[in-house]
């Protein structure tokens, strides 16, 4: 699976994936460490998401990131909303994706700001690089 073996202490921060989907794919990660939108169901159908904690924009995502940032912060991202997090992480991983602008800008950030950012294909490559 994509992220099934993440340790419980990892934080997952997402604008696009719901808490329920992340829990399904990453059962070892503690629920309180998943910062994503929660889906609301009624009569067996999804009716949108709960609005208690909304993570829809890069600004929302960065605010949550600042709140949880620790002594050693590693960020993995795959799109433009992740750029500010990569810039502020101790080590960043930019996943090659459909978003070619994201990869190009990640490379520029790495060079201009001397950030430790690696361009990778998947989580297996991340695991090898962080040991």
CSV table of C-alpha atoms in Angstrom, one decimal:
chain,number,residue,atom,x,y,z
A,1,UNK,CA,0.0,0.0,0.0
A,2,UNK,CA,1.0,3.6,-0.5
A,3,UNK,CA,1.5,4.7,3.1
A,4,UNK,CA,0.3,1.8,5.3
A,5,UNK,CA,3.5,1.5,7.3
A,6,UNK,CA,3.9,5.1,8.4
A,7,UNK,CA,4.7,5.2,12.1
A,8,UNK,CA,2.0,6.4,14.5
A,9,UNK,CA,3.9,9.7,15.2
A,10,UNK,CA,3.8,11.0,11.6
A,11,UNK,CA,1.4,13.9,10.8
A,12,UNK,CA,-0.5,13.8,7.6
A,13,UNK,CA,-1.8,17.2,6.4
A,14,UNK,CA,-4.1,17.2,3.4
A,15,UNK,CA,-6.4,19.5,1.5
A,16,UNK,CA,-7.6,16.9,-1.0
A,17,UNK,CA,-7.9,13.7,1.0
A,18,UNK,CA,-10.5,13.2,3.8
A,19,UNK,CA,-9.6,12.0,7.2
A,20,UNK,CA,-11.5,8.8,6.6
A,21,UNK,CA,-9.6,8.0,3.4
A,22,UNK,CA,-6.3,8.7,5.1
A,23,UNK,CA,-7.2,6.4,8.0
A,24,UNK,CA,-8.1,3.7,5.5
A,25,UNK,CA,-4.7,4.0,3.8
A,26,UNK,CA,-2.6,4.7,6.9
A,27,UNK,CA,-4.2,2.8,9.8
A,28,UNK,CA,-1.0,3.1,12.0
A,29,UNK,CA,-1.1,6.9,12.1
A,30,UNK,CA,-2.9,8.3,15.1
A,31,UNK,CA,-6.2,10.0,14.3
A,32,UNK,CA,-5.2,13.2,16.1
A,33,UNK,CA,-2.2,13.4,13.7
A,34,UNK,CA,-4.4,13.5,10.6
A,35,UNK,CA,-5.2,17.1,9.7
A,36,UNK,CA,-7.7,16.9,6.8
A,37,UNK,CA,-11.3,17.6,6.1
A,38,UNK,CA,-13.9,15.3,7.7
A,39,UNK,CA,-16.7,14.1,5.5
A,40,UNK,CA,-20.3,14.4,6.7
A,41,UNK,CA,-22.7,11.6,5.9
A,42,UNK,CA,-26.5,11.5,6.1
A,43,UNK,CA,-28.8,8.7,5.0
A,44,UNK,CA,-25.8,6.7,3.7
A,45,UNK,CA,-24.6,9.5,1.4
A,46,UNK,CA,-21.8,12.0,1.6
A,47,UNK,CA,-23.2,15.5,2.2
A,48,UNK,CA,-20.0,17.5,2.1
A,49,UNK,CA,-17.6,18.0,5.0
A,50,UNK,CA,-17.6,19.2,8.5
A,51,UNK,CA,-16.6,22.9,8.8
A,52,UNK,CA,-14.9,22.7,12.3
A,53,UNK,CA,-11.4,22.6,10.8
A,54,UNK,CA,-11.3,23.5,7.1
A,55,UNK,CA,-8.2,22.8,5.1
A,56,UNK,CA,-8.9,24.0,1.6
A,57,UNK,CA,-6.3,26.5,0.7
A,58,UNK,CA,-2.5,26.7,0.9
A,59,UNK,CA,-3.0,29.3,3.7
A,60,UNK,CA,-5.0,26.8,5.8
A,61,UNK,CA,-2.5,24.1,5.2
A,62,UNK,CA,0.4,26.4,6.2
A,63,UNK,CA,-1.4,27.5,9.4
A,64,UNK,CA,-1.8,23.9,10.4
A,65,UNK,CA,1.9,23.2,9.5
A,66,UNK,CA,3.1,26.0,11.7
A,67,UNK,CA,1.1,24.7,14.6
A,68,UNK,CA,2.6,21.2,14.4
A,69,UNK,CA,6.1,21.9,13.2
A,70,UNK,CA,8.7,20.2,15.3
A,71,UNK,CA,12.5,20.2,15.7
A,72,UNK,CA,13.0,18.1,12.7
A,73,UNK,CA,10.3,18.5,10.1
A,74,UNK,CA,10.1,16.5,6.9
A,75,UNK,CA,7.5,17.4,4.3
A,76,UNK,CA,6.4,15.4,1.3
A,77,UNK,CA,4.3,17.2,-1.3
A,78,UNK,CA,3.0,16.8,-4.8
A,79,UNK,CA,1.4,20.1,-5.8
A,80,UNK,CA,1.7,23.9,-5.6
A,81,UNK,CA,-0.1,24.2,-2.2
A,82,UNK,CA,2.8,22.3,-0.7
A,83,UNK,CA,5.5,24.8,-1.8
A,84,UNK,CA,5.4,27.0,1.3
A,85,UNK,CA,5.7,23.9,3.5
A,86,UNK,CA,8.7,22.7,1.5
A,87,UNK,CA,10.3,26.1,1.9
A,88,UNK,CA,9.9,25.9,5.7
A,89,UNK,CA,10.8,22.2,6.3
A,90,UNK,CA,14.1,20.9,7.3
A,91,UNK,CA,14.0,18.4,4.5
A,92,UNK,CA,11.5,18.3,1.7
A,93,UNK,CA,10.4,15.7,-0.9
A,94,UNK,CA,8.7,16.8,-4.1
A,95,UNK,CA,6.9,14.0,-5.7
A,96,UNK,CA,7.0,13.9,-9.5
A,97,UNK,CA,3.4,14.3,-10.5
A,98,UNK,CA,1.1,15.7,-13.2
A,99,UNK,CA,2.0,19.2,-11.9
A,100,UNK,CA,5.2,20.1,-13.8
A,101,UNK,CA,5.1,23.7,-12.4
A,102,UNK,CA,5.4,22.2,-8.9
A,103,UNK,CA,8.6,20.3,-9.8
A,104,UNK,CA,10.1,23.3,-11.6
A,105,UNK,CA,9.4,25.7,-8.7
A,106,UNK,CA,10.6,23.1,-6.2
A,107,UNK,CA,13.9,23.0,-8.0
A,108,UNK,CA,14.1,26.8,-8.0
A,109,UNK,CA,13.4,26.9,-4.2
A,110,UNK,CA,16.1,24.3,-3.6
A,111,UNK,CA,18.6,26.4,-5.5
A,112,UNK,CA,17.7,29.9,-4.5
A,113,UNK,CA,17.0,29.3,-0.8
A,114,UNK,CA,19.5,26.4,-0.3
A,115,UNK,CA,16.8,24.1,0.9
A,116,UNK,CA,17.2,20.4,1.3
A,117,UNK,CA,14.6,19.3,-1.3
A,118,UNK,CA,14.7,16.0,-3.2
A,119,UNK,CA,12.7,15.2,-6.3
A,120,UNK,CA,11.3,11.6,-5.8
A,121,UNK,CA,8.8,9.3,-7.4
A,122,UNK,CA,7.3,7.6,-4.4
A,123,UNK,CA,7.4,7.0,-0.6
A,124,UNK,CA,9.8,4.1,-1.0
A,125,UNK,CA,12.4,6.6,-2.3
A,126,UNK,CA,11.7,8.9,0.6
A,127,UNK,CA,12.2,6.0,3.1
A,128,UNK,CA,15.6,5.3,1.5
A,129,UNK,CA,16.7,8.9,1.7
A,130,UNK,CA,15.7,9.5,5.4
A,131,UNK,CA,17.0,6.1,6.5
